[in-house]
Amino acid sequence: MADQEFPAEPARFVFDTQSEAEIAKVLARYPQGKQASAVLPLLWLVQRQMARQTGSAWLPRGAMDVVAHRLEMPPIRVYEVATFYLMFNTKPVGRYHLQLCTTTPCWLRGSDDLVAACKKVAGIRAFGETSADGLFTMTEVECLGACVNAPILQINDDYYEDMDGELTVALLERLQRGEAPPAPGSMIGRQTSAPVGGATTLLDAAPRTAQPVTE
Ligand code: FES
């Protein structure tokens, strides 16, 4: 999808009342003169507000300038932070940002099938593209730190774990129909990161009786 098909960069960015309430809490954590330390949470609040207002969680340049002004720091330092971290999108993304882990554990557990399913349902040809309807953007990421339940598909802020191609198709089609996403976590009912099928060790629930110490 070409950039010009996205909503244009807003002419002006102003924090809304919800963001302002959060900003007040964030800034209270830092001593006077050290507000620049709040650059990460403020950029995050911009991204959340953009998602609320436009459906696309990203950081317009004008909004980064607002953060720089608020924190009394040079705009270039805000741009440096925003472009360093993958959690910040410096270009518009679809309503659902699909982040696919293709690092070795996820790859061994079938991440290629997830990639193929995303491409098929969204009509996306390659990573970095957004679907024609603006619903999905697909990004390739390195280890998401949840290898124990690989393969992982991150959608916006949520992890969908123990995925496969079929589950991915069903999930994306559900989003296309406008239905709410399912609860995140393991998609095969695994309890946290326990073995599939339940615990295999420490099965004796009865506490052991302490033995008296003898000399
Ligand atoms: S390799 Fe995919 S979460 Fe670690």
PDB file of C-alpha atoms and ligand atoms in Angstrom:
ATOM      1  CA  MET A   1       0.000   0.000   0.000  1.00  0.00           C
ATOM      2  CA  ALA A   2       1.459   3.380  -0.949  1.00  0.00           C
ATOM      3  CA  ASP A   3       2.041   5.949   1.785  1.00  0.00           C
ATOM      4  CA  GLN A   4      -0.374   8.450   0.242  1.00  0.00           C
ATOM      5  CA  GLU A   5      -3.292   6.081   0.817  1.00  0.00           C
ATOM      6  CA  PHE A   6      -2.898   6.455   4.586  1.00  0.00           C
ATOM      7  CA  PRO A   7      -4.538   9.299   6.458  1.00  0.00           C
ATOM      8  CA  ALA A   8      -2.312  12.352   6.021  1.00  0.00           C
ATOM      9  CA  GLU A   9      -0.101  13.497   8.887  1.00  0.00           C
ATOM     10  CA  PRO A  10      -2.356  15.594  11.131  1.00  0.00           C
ATOM     11  CA  ALA A  11      -1.795  19.319  10.655  1.00  0.00           C
ATOM     12  CA  ARG A  12      -1.593  19.716  14.399  1.00  0.00           C
ATOM     13  CA  PHE A  13      -1.226  17.312  17.311  1.00  0.00           C
ATOM     14  CA  VAL A  14      -2.653  18.146  20.724  1.00  0.00           C
ATOM     15  CA  PHE A  15      -2.725  15.754  23.668  1.00  0.00           C
ATOM     16  CA  ASP A  16      -6.313  14.917  24.603  1.00  0.00           C
ATOM     17  CA  THR A  17      -7.626  14.902  28.176  1.00  0.00           C
ATOM     18  CA  GLN A  18      -6.994  11.153  28.605  1.00  0.00           C
ATOM     19  CA  SER A  19      -3.346  11.553  27.588  1.00  0.00           C
ATOM     20  CA  GLU A  20      -2.935  14.697  29.707  1.00  0.00           C
ATOM     21  CA  ALA A  21      -4.107  12.785  32.796  1.00  0.00           C
ATOM     22  CA  GLU A  22      -1.496  10.096  32.098  1.00  0.00           C
ATOM     23  CA  ILE A  23       1.217  12.676  31.411  1.00  0.00           C
ATOM     24  CA  ALA A  24       0.628  14.305  34.793  1.00  0.00           C
ATOM     25  CA  LYS A  25       1.197  10.917  36.485  1.00  0.00           C
ATOM     26  CA  VAL A  26       4.314  10.171  34.407  1.00  0.00           C
ATOM     27  CA  LEU A  27       5.974  13.559  34.969  1.00  0.00           C
ATOM     28  CA  ALA A  28       5.376  13.297  38.715  1.00  0.00           C
ATOM     29  CA  ARG A  29       7.875  10.395  38.779  1.00  0.00           C
ATOM     30  CA  TYR A  30      10.816  12.632  37.868  1.00  0.00           C
ATOM     31  CA  PRO A  31      12.498  15.467  39.758  1.00  0.00           C
ATOM     32  CA  GLN A  32      12.351  18.993  38.410  1.00  0.00           C
ATOM     33  CA  GLY A  33      14.748  19.425  35.476  1.00  0.00           C
ATOM     34  CA  LYS A  34      14.803  15.702  34.636  1.00  0.00           C
ATOM     35  CA  GLN A  35      11.590  15.574  32.580  1.00  0.00           C
ATOM     36  CA  ALA A  36      13.488  14.384  29.494  1.00  0.00           C
ATOM     37  CA  SER A  37      13.584  10.983  31.185  1.00  0.00           C
ATOM     38  CA  ALA A  38       9.873  10.736  30.400  1.00  0.00           C
ATOM     39  CA  VAL A  39      10.414  10.695  26.642  1.00  0.00           C
ATOM     40  CA  LEU A  40       9.611   6.981  26.226  1.00  0.00           C
ATOM     41  CA  PRO A  41       6.263   7.029  28.091  1.00  0.00           C
ATOM     42  CA  LEU A  42       5.211  10.263  26.378  1.00  0.00           C
ATOM     43  CA  LEU A  43       5.955   8.859  22.922  1.00  0.00           C
ATOM     44  CA  TRP A  44       3.978   5.770  23.911  1.00  0.00           C
ATOM     45  CA  LEU A  45       1.042   7.982  24.934  1.00  0.00           C
ATOM     46  CA  VAL A  46       1.186   9.724  21.542  1.00  0.00           C
ATOM     47  CA  GLN A  47       1.013   6.373  19.799  1.00  0.00           C
ATOM     48  CA  ARG A  48      -1.931   5.245  21.947  1.00  0.00           C
ATOM     49  CA  GLN A  49      -3.788   8.496  21.311  1.00  0.00           C
ATOM     50  CA  MET A  50      -3.220   8.208  17.549  1.00  0.00           C
ATOM     51  CA  ALA A  51      -4.654   4.677  17.681  1.00  0.00           C
ATOM     52  CA  ARG A  52      -7.726   5.974  19.535  1.00  0.00           C
ATOM     53  CA  GLN A  53      -8.263   8.909  17.219  1.00  0.00           C
ATOM     54  CA  THR A  54      -7.294   7.490  13.812  1.00  0.00           C
ATOM     55  CA  GLY A  55      -7.085   3.714  14.202  1.00  0.00           C
ATOM     56  CA  SER A  56      -3.379   3.827  13.320  1.00  0.00           C
ATOM     57  CA  ALA A  57      -0.845   3.648  16.159  1.00  0.00           C
ATOM     58  CA  TRP A  58       2.043   5.770  14.956  1.00  0.00           C
ATOM     59  CA  LEU A  59       4.124   8.871  15.738  1.00  0.00           C
ATOM     60  CA  PRO A  60       3.618  11.833  13.411  1.00  0.00           C
ATOM     61  CA  ARG A  61       6.606  14.161  13.270  1.00  0.00           C
ATOM     62  CA  GLY A  62       4.497  17.046  14.579  1.00  0.00           C
ATOM     63  CA  ALA A  63       3.574  14.976  17.648  1.00  0.00           C
ATOM     64  CA  MET A  64       7.251  14.245  18.332  1.00  0.00           C
ATOM     65  CA  ASP A  65       7.860  17.997  18.216  1.00  0.00           C
ATOM     66  CA  VAL A  66       5.080  18.470  20.784  1.00  0.00           C
ATOM     67  CA  VAL A  67       6.807  15.922  23.054  1.00  0.00           C
ATOM     68  CA  ALA A  68      10.145  17.720  22.600  1.00  0.00           C
ATOM     69  CA  HIS A  69       8.570  21.046  23.521  1.00  0.00           C
ATOM     70  CA  ARG A  70       6.790  19.558  26.558  1.00  0.00           C
ATOM     71  CA  LEU A  71       9.992  17.944  27.860  1.00  0.00           C
ATOM     72  CA  GLU A  72      12.211  20.907  26.949  1.00  0.00           C
ATOM     73  CA  MET A  73      14.554  18.817  24.835  1.00  0.00           C
ATOM     74  CA  PRO A  74      15.808  19.257  21.240  1.00  0.00           C
ATOM     75  CA  PRO A  75      13.457  17.578  18.707  1.00  0.00           C
ATOM     76  CA  ILE A  76      16.362  15.584  17.240  1.00  0.00           C
ATOM     77  CA  ARG A  77      16.777  13.743  20.546  1.00  0.00           C
ATOM     78  CA  VAL A  78      13.129  12.708  20.449  1.00  0.00           C
ATOM     79  CA  TYR A  79      13.497  11.532  16.830  1.00  0.00           C
ATOM     80  CA  GLU A  80      16.571   9.499  17.850  1.00  0.00           C
ATOM     81  CA  VAL A  81      14.598   7.672  20.539  1.00  0.00           C
ATOM     82  CA  ALA A  82      11.557   7.123  18.317  1.00  0.00           C
ATOM     83  CA  THR A  83      13.594   5.637  15.484  1.00  0.00           C
ATOM     84  CA  PHE A  84      15.685   3.394  17.779  1.00  0.00           C
ATOM     85  CA  TYR A  85      12.903   1.307  19.320  1.00  0.00           C
ATOM     86  CA  LEU A  86      10.823  -1.106  17.255  1.00  0.00           C
ATOM     87  CA  MET A  87       7.825  -0.445  19.512  1.00  0.00           C
ATOM     88  CA  PHE A  88       7.420   2.962  17.878  1.00  0.00           C
ATOM     89  CA  ASN A  89       6.013   3.300  14.385  1.00  0.00           C
ATOM     90  CA  THR A  90       7.279   6.372  12.562  1.00  0.00           C
ATOM     91  CA  LYS A  91       4.941   5.641   9.641  1.00  0.00           C
ATOM     92  CA  PRO A  92       1.215   4.846   9.770  1.00  0.00           C
ATOM     93  CA  VAL A  93       0.307   1.195  10.326  1.00  0.00           C
ATOM     94  CA  GLY A  94      -2.916  -0.732   9.866  1.00  0.00           C
ATOM     95  CA  ARG A  95      -5.514  -1.011  12.618  1.00  0.00           C
ATOM     96  CA  TYR A  96      -4.012  -4.407  13.429  1.00  0.00           C
ATOM     97  CA  HIS A  97      -0.215  -4.467  13.423  1.00  0.00           C
ATOM     98  CA  LEU A  98       0.847  -8.072  12.857  1.00  0.00           C
ATOM     99  CA  GLN A  99       4.337  -8.663  14.226  1.00  0.00           C
ATOM    100  CA  LEU A 100       5.611 -12.076  13.252  1.00  0.00           C
ATOM    101  CA  CYS A 101       8.553 -13.645  15.031  1.00  0.00           C
ATOM    102  CA  THR A 102      10.677 -15.676  12.616  1.00  0.00           C
ATOM    103  CA  THR A 103      13.650 -16.329  14.899  1.00  0.00           C
ATOM    104  CA  THR A 104      14.843 -19.947  15.203  1.00  0.00           C
ATOM    105  CA  PRO A 105      12.498 -21.353  17.922  1.00  0.00           C
ATOM    106  CA  CYS A 106       9.421 -19.871  16.221  1.00  0.00           C
ATOM    107  CA  TRP A 107      10.716 -20.897  12.798  1.00  0.00           C
ATOM    108  CA  LEU A 108      11.261 -24.493  13.967  1.00  0.00           C
ATOM    109  CA  ARG A 109       7.700 -24.509  15.311  1.00  0.00           C
ATOM    110  CA  GLY A 110       6.148 -23.319  12.041  1.00  0.00           C
ATOM    111  CA  SER A 111       6.356 -19.514  11.795  1.00  0.00           C
ATOM    112  CA  ASP A 112       6.555 -19.856   7.997  1.00  0.00           C
ATOM    113  CA  ASP A 113       2.943 -21.102   8.072  1.00  0.00           C
ATOM    114  CA  LEU A 114       1.886 -18.009  10.038  1.00  0.00           C
ATOM    115  CA  VAL A 115       3.606 -15.724   7.539  1.00  0.00           C
ATOM    116  CA  ALA A 116       1.920 -17.495   4.620  1.00  0.00           C
ATOM    117  CA  ALA A 117      -1.478 -17.289   6.365  1.00  0.00           C
ATOM    118  CA  CYS A 118      -1.107 -13.543   7.029  1.00  0.00           C
ATOM    119  CA  LYS A 119      -0.110 -12.889   3.412  1.00  0.00           C
ATOM    120  CA  LYS A 120      -3.042 -14.932   2.122  1.00  0.00           C
ATOM    121  CA  VAL A 121      -5.773 -13.417   4.309  1.00  0.00           C
ATOM    122  CA  ALA A 122      -4.506  -9.825   4.221  1.00  0.00           C
ATOM    123  CA  GLY A 123      -3.436  -9.888   0.567  1.00  0.00           C
ATOM    124  CA  ILE A 124       0.010  -8.676   1.562  1.00  0.00           C
ATOM    125  CA  ARG A 125       3.014  -9.641  -0.585  1.00  0.00           C
ATOM    126  CA  ALA A 126       5.880  -8.855   1.787  1.00  0.00           C
ATOM    127  CA  PHE A 127       6.842  -7.652   5.261  1.00  0.00           C
ATOM    128  CA  GLY A 128       6.406  -3.912   5.704  1.00  0.00           C
ATOM    129  CA  GLU A 129       3.247  -3.755   3.607  1.00  0.00           C
ATOM    130  CA  THR A 130      -0.271  -2.813   4.675  1.00  0.00           C
ATOM    131  CA  SER A 131      -3.405  -4.474   3.321  1.00  0.00           C
ATOM    132  CA  ALA A 132      -5.459  -2.517   0.775  1.00  0.00           C
ATOM    133  CA  ASP A 133      -8.262  -2.032   3.315  1.00  0.00           C
ATOM    134  CA  GLY A 134      -5.831  -0.520   5.847  1.00  0.00           C
ATOM    135  CA  LEU A 135      -6.650  -3.245   8.363  1.00  0.00           C
ATOM    136  CA  PHE A 136      -3.343  -5.102   8.609  1.00  0.00           C
ATOM    137  CA  THR A 137       0.353  -4.184   8.515  1.00  0.00           C
ATOM    138  CA  MET A 138       2.807  -7.082   8.588  1.00  0.00           C
ATOM    139  CA  THR A 139       6.217  -6.707  10.251  1.00  0.00           C
ATOM    140  CA  GLU A 140       8.952  -9.304  10.739  1.00  0.00           C
ATOM    141  CA  VAL A 141      10.459  -9.206  14.235  1.00  0.00           C
ATOM    142  CA  GLU A 142      13.179 -11.000  16.140  1.00  0.00           C
ATOM    143  CA  CYS A 143      12.527 -13.056  19.271  1.00  0.00           C
ATOM    144  CA  LEU A 144       9.546 -11.703  21.231  1.00  0.00           C
ATOM    145  CA  GLY A 145      10.727 -13.431  24.396  1.00  0.00           C
ATOM    146  CA  ALA A 146       7.941 -16.007  24.429  1.00  0.00           C
ATOM    147  CA  CYS A 147       9.725 -18.891  22.645  1.00  0.00           C
ATOM    148  CA  VAL A 148       8.390 -21.373  25.194  1.00  0.00           C
ATOM    149  CA  ASN A 149       4.972 -21.100  23.498  1.00  0.00           C
ATOM    150  CA  ALA A 150       6.283 -20.642  19.945  1.00  0.00           C
ATOM    151  CA  PRO A 151       5.294 -19.710  17.353  1.00  0.00           C
ATOM    152  CA  ILE A 152       4.112 -16.245  18.364  1.00  0.00           C
ATOM    153  CA  LEU A 153       2.008 -13.706  16.501  1.00  0.00           C
ATOM    154  CA  GLN A 154       1.847 -10.297  18.155  1.00  0.00           C
ATOM    155  CA  ILE A 155      -1.214  -8.232  17.234  1.00  0.00           C
ATOM    156  CA  ASN A 156      -0.962  -4.652  18.506  1.00  0.00           C
ATOM    157  CA  ASP A 157      -0.050  -5.152  22.201  1.00  0.00           C
ATOM    158  CA  ASP A 158      -1.162  -8.780  22.535  1.00  0.00           C
ATOM    159  CA  TYR A 159       0.678 -12.073  22.096  1.00  0.00           C
ATOM    160  CA  TYR A 160      -1.108 -14.997  20.416  1.00  0.00           C
ATOM    161  CA  GLU A 161       0.876 -18.108  21.285  1.00  0.00           C
ATOM    162  CA  ASP A 162       1.063 -21.729  20.103  1.00  0.00           C
ATOM    163  CA  MET A 163      -0.226 -20.549  16.744  1.00  0.00           C
ATOM    164  CA  ASP A 164      -0.366 -22.404  13.452  1.00  0.00           C
ATOM    165  CA  GLY A 165      -1.495 -21.531   9.935  1.00  0.00           C
ATOM    166  CA  GLU A 166      -5.127 -22.499  10.466  1.00  0.00           C
ATOM    167  CA  LEU A 167      -5.468 -20.613  13.739  1.00  0.00           C
ATOM    168  CA  THR A 168      -3.894 -17.551  12.102  1.00  0.00           C
ATOM    169  CA  VAL A 169      -6.364 -17.622   9.201  1.00  0.00           C
ATOM    170  CA  ALA A 170      -9.304 -17.949  11.616  1.00  0.00           C
ATOM    171  CA  LEU A 171      -8.040 -15.095  13.803  1.00  0.00           C
ATOM    172  CA  LEU A 172      -7.456 -12.680  10.919  1.00  0.00           C
ATOM    173  CA  GLU A 173     -10.788 -13.508   9.276  1.00  0.00           C
ATOM    174  CA  ARG A 174     -12.492 -12.801  12.595  1.00  0.00           C
ATOM    175  CA  LEU A 175     -10.854  -9.359  12.656  1.00  0.00           C
ATOM    176  CA  GLN A 176     -11.878  -8.770   9.039  1.00  0.00           C
ATOM    177  CA  ARG A 177     -15.504  -9.440  10.012  1.00  0.00           C
ATOM    178  CA  GLY A 178     -15.203  -6.686  12.601  1.00  0.00           C
ATOM    179  CA  GLU A 179     -15.433  -9.055  15.556  1.00  0.00           C
ATOM    180  CA  ALA A 180     -13.459  -8.439  18.740  1.00  0.00           C
ATOM    181  CA  PRO A 181     -10.140 -10.301  18.932  1.00  0.00           C
ATOM    182  CA  PRO A 182     -10.034 -13.355  21.209  1.00  0.00           C
ATOM    183  CA  ALA A 183      -8.278 -13.225  24.564  1.00  0.00           C
ATOM    184  CA  PRO A 184      -4.510 -13.368  24.030  1.00  0.00           C
ATOM    185  CA  GLY A 185      -2.262 -16.160  25.281  1.00  0.00           C
ATOM    186  CA  SER A 186      -1.959 -19.784  24.271  1.00  0.00           C
ATOM    187  CA  MET A 187      -4.369 -20.691  21.495  1.00  0.00           C
ATOM    188  CA  ILE A 188      -4.311 -24.384  22.396  1.00  0.00           C
ATOM    189  CA  GLY A 189      -5.297 -23.975  26.023  1.00  0.00           C
ATOM    190  CA  ARG A 190      -1.815 -24.368  27.470  1.00  0.00           C
ATOM    191  CA  GLN A 191      -1.653 -23.069  31.025  1.00  0.00           C
ATOM    192  CA  THR A 192       0.928 -20.244  31.013  1.00  0.00           C
ATOM    193  CA  SER A 193       4.128 -21.991  29.869  1.00  0.00           C
ATOM    194  CA  ALA A 194       3.386 -25.422  31.345  1.00  0.00           C
ATOM    195  CA  PRO A 195       3.841 -28.498  29.138  1.00  0.00           C
ATOM    196  CA  VAL A 196       1.044 -29.168  26.658  1.00  0.00           C
ATOM    197  CA  GLY A 197      -1.408 -31.461  28.434  1.00  0.00           C
ATOM    198  CA  GLY A 198      -0.541 -30.190  31.900  1.00  0.00           C
ATOM    199  CA  ALA A 199       2.196 -30.512  34.476  1.00  0.00           C
ATOM    200  CA  THR A 200       4.555 -33.509  34.359  1.00  0.00           C
ATOM    201  CA  THR A 201       6.537 -32.820  37.519  1.00  0.00           C
ATOM    202  CA  LEU A 202       5.808 -31.766  41.118  1.00  0.00           C
ATOM    203  CA  LEU A 203       2.547 -33.698  40.950  1.00  0.00           C
ATOM    204  CA  ASP A 204       2.544 -34.580  44.634  1.00  0.00           C
ATOM    205  CA  ALA A 205       0.470 -31.754  46.067  1.00  0.00           C
ATOM    206  CA  ALA A 206       0.684 -32.933  49.700  1.00  0.00           C
ATOM    207  CA  PRO A 207       3.250 -30.946  51.710  1.00  0.00           C
ATOM    208  CA  ARG A 208       6.013 -33.064  53.179  1.00  0.00           C
ATOM    209  CA  THR A 209       6.190 -33.311  56.937  1.00  0.00           C
ATOM    210  CA  ALA A 210       9.358 -31.771  58.279  1.00  0.00           C
ATOM    211  CA  GLN A 211      11.634 -34.347  59.902  1.00  0.00           C
ATOM    212  CA  PRO A 212      13.093 -33.426  63.319  1.00  0.00           C
ATOM    213  CA  VAL A 213      16.803 -32.688  63.224  1.00  0.00           C
ATOM    214  CA  THR A 214      18.777 -35.254  65.229  1.00  0.00           C
ATOM    215  CA  GLU A 215      22.399 -35.008  66.257  1.00  0.00           C
TER     216      GLU A 215
HETATM  217  S1  FES B   1      11.963 -17.101  18.900  1.00  0.00           S
HETATM  218 FE1  FES B   1       9.922 -16.400  18.667  1.00  0.00          FE
HETATM  219  S2  FES B   1       9.448 -15.707  20.671  1.00  0.00           S
HETATM  220 FE2  FES B   1      11.513 -16.308  20.840  1.00  0.00          FE
END
